[in-house]
Amino acid sequence: SDSNKPTEFRLIVPDVTFVIKCATVEEKEAWVEAINQAIKSWIEQRNFKDDEGNIHRLGKYEYRDGRVWDGPWLATKPNGNGVFQWPRGQMYEGKMCMGKRHNGMGKMQYESGAYYEGTWSDNLPHGKGKLVTANGDMYKGEWKNGQRTGNGQMWWSNGDTYRGSWSNGKMDGFG
């Protein structure tokens, strides 16, 4: 990462940030190239590439907006089972596919205290899953594109229940 001065750069590692000060711009470029080559060589020696040449990694990354992904990476995107955390308390634990909650099981804890546990597609609940709200209401059943759709059962914290068909998030029928 470059600093504001043309003859300096920052090298950031987990616990320390180094500021490398060079005599010339050319010396700085040589340092940056040498560090990049050393990292590339280290990765290649450990065979992190798949058959298509994509680099696989495992690690923790904090985004500028405060989100944190701790898990495997593929081609610079979260990919595989891990934990995603947001600065306001939301947390997703489960499978990511190229940066999205997709085609797999996962649990999302929302800022409100509610949580969804089940299958996902394109960042939305999709398939079978369970939603528990902060006040204790619970839906267990089928989801489509983030909406309760298909067969499912709802239990309200006041003791009422509904078991039957759902369409676009609403009860659909007598139950």
mmCIF file of N, CA and C in Angstrom, residues 5 7 9 12 22 25 30 40 53 63 65 67 69 83 87 99 101 109 114 138 140 143 150 160:
data_model
loop_
_atom_site.group_PDB
_atom_site.id
_atom_site.type_symbol
_atom_site.label_atom_id
_atom_site.label_comp_id
_atom_site.label_asym_id
_atom_site.label_seq_id
_atom_site.Cartn_x
_atom_site.Cartn_y
_atom_site.Cartn_z
ATOM 1 N N LYS A 5 3.882 9.826 0.131
ATOM 2 C CA LYS A 5 5.168 10.256 -0.416
ATOM 3 C C LYS A 5 5.608 9.275 -1.501
ATOM 4 N N THR A 7 8.417 8.196 -2.374
ATOM 5 C CA THR A 7 9.543 7.313 -2.054
ATOM 6 C C THR A 7 9.262 6.450 -0.828
ATOM 7 N N PHE A 9 6.422 3.522 1.157
ATOM 8 C CA PHE A 9 5.254 2.648 1.073
ATOM 9 C C PHE A 9 5.053 1.978 2.416
ATOM 10 N N ILE A 12 1.755 -3.720 5.564
ATOM 11 C CA ILE A 12 0.856 -3.998 6.688
ATOM 12 C C ILE A 12 0.776 -5.506 6.890
ATOM 13 N N CYS A 22 12.483 4.955 1.125
ATOM 14 C CA CYS A 22 13.532 4.679 0.143
ATOM 15 C C CYS A 22 14.161 5.985 -0.328
ATOM 16 N N VAL A 25 12.426 6.820 -6.055
ATOM 17 C CA VAL A 25 11.212 6.140 -6.517
ATOM 18 C C VAL A 25 11.580 4.774 -7.089
ATOM 19 N N ALA A 30 11.551 -1.193 -6.693
ATOM 20 C CA ALA A 30 12.294 -2.457 -6.561
ATOM 21 C C ALA A 30 11.874 -3.203 -5.293
ATOM 22 N N LYS A 40 4.319 -14.158 -4.035
ATOM 23 C CA LYS A 40 3.890 -15.015 -5.141
ATOM 24 C C LYS A 40 4.623 -16.358 -5.094
ATOM 25 N N GLY A 53 -6.036 -22.392 -12.247
ATOM 26 C CA GLY A 53 -5.105 -21.323 -11.899
ATOM 27 C C GLY A 53 -5.620 -20.356 -10.847
ATOM 28 N N TYR A 63 -12.889 -5.552 6.052
ATOM 29 C CA TYR A 63 -13.193 -4.587 5.009
ATOM 30 C C TYR A 63 -13.193 -3.174 5.598
ATOM 31 N N ASP A 65 -15.470 -1.012 5.528
ATOM 32 C CA ASP A 65 -16.750 -0.667 6.156
ATOM 33 C C ASP A 65 -16.966 -1.392 7.485
ATOM 34 N N ARG A 67 -16.942 -4.771 8.025
ATOM 35 C CA ARG A 67 -17.291 -6.187 7.922
ATOM 36 C C ARG A 67 -16.020 -7.024 8.039
ATOM 37 N N TRP A 69 -14.615 -11.085 7.294
ATOM 38 C CA TRP A 69 -14.793 -12.461 6.805
ATOM 39 C C TRP A 69 -13.636 -13.281 7.341
ATOM 40 N N VAL A 83 -17.169 -17.479 8.652
ATOM 41 C CA VAL A 83 -17.991 -16.561 9.444
ATOM 42 C C VAL A 83 -17.826 -15.148 8.899
ATOM 43 N N PRO A 87 -20.437 -4.698 11.412
ATOM 44 C CA PRO A 87 -20.140 -3.848 12.568
ATOM 45 C C PRO A 87 -21.321 -3.622 13.510
ATOM 46 N N GLY A 99 -18.473 -14.909 -2.772
ATOM 47 C CA GLY A 99 -18.884 -13.687 -2.102
ATOM 48 C C GLY A 99 -20.350 -13.599 -1.730
ATOM 49 N N ARG A 101 -23.992 -15.568 0.006
ATOM 50 C CA ARG A 101 -24.603 -16.691 0.723
ATOM 51 C C ARG A 101 -25.400 -17.433 -0.341
ATOM 52 N N GLN A 109 -27.532 -14.230 11.937
ATOM 53 C CA GLN A 109 -28.010 -13.553 13.148
ATOM 54 C C GLN A 109 -28.175 -12.084 12.775
ATOM 55 N N ALA A 114 -33.203 -11.423 15.804
ATOM 56 C CA ALA A 114 -33.800 -12.536 15.048
ATOM 57 C C ALA A 114 -32.684 -13.323 14.367
ATOM 58 N N MET A 138 -41.813 -17.962 15.570
ATOM 59 C CA MET A 138 -40.957 -18.851 14.785
ATOM 60 C C MET A 138 -41.706 -19.386 13.576
ATOM 61 N N LYS A 140 -41.096 -22.203 10.447
ATOM 62 C CA LYS A 140 -40.256 -23.301 9.965
ATOM 63 C C LYS A 140 -40.924 -23.868 8.721
ATOM 64 N N TRP A 143 -38.899 -21.643 1.763
ATOM 65 C CA TRP A 143 -38.605 -20.257 1.396
ATOM 66 C C TRP A 143 -38.308 -20.189 -0.094
ATOM 67 N N GLY A 150 -44.607 -21.775 0.014
ATOM 68 C CA GLY A 150 -44.706 -23.231 0.053
ATOM 69 C C GLY A 150 -45.303 -23.660 1.385
ATOM 70 N N ASP A 160 -50.569 -18.818 19.391
ATOM 71 C CA ASP A 160 -51.258 -19.110 18.137
ATOM 72 C C ASP A 160 -50.309 -19.857 17.195
#
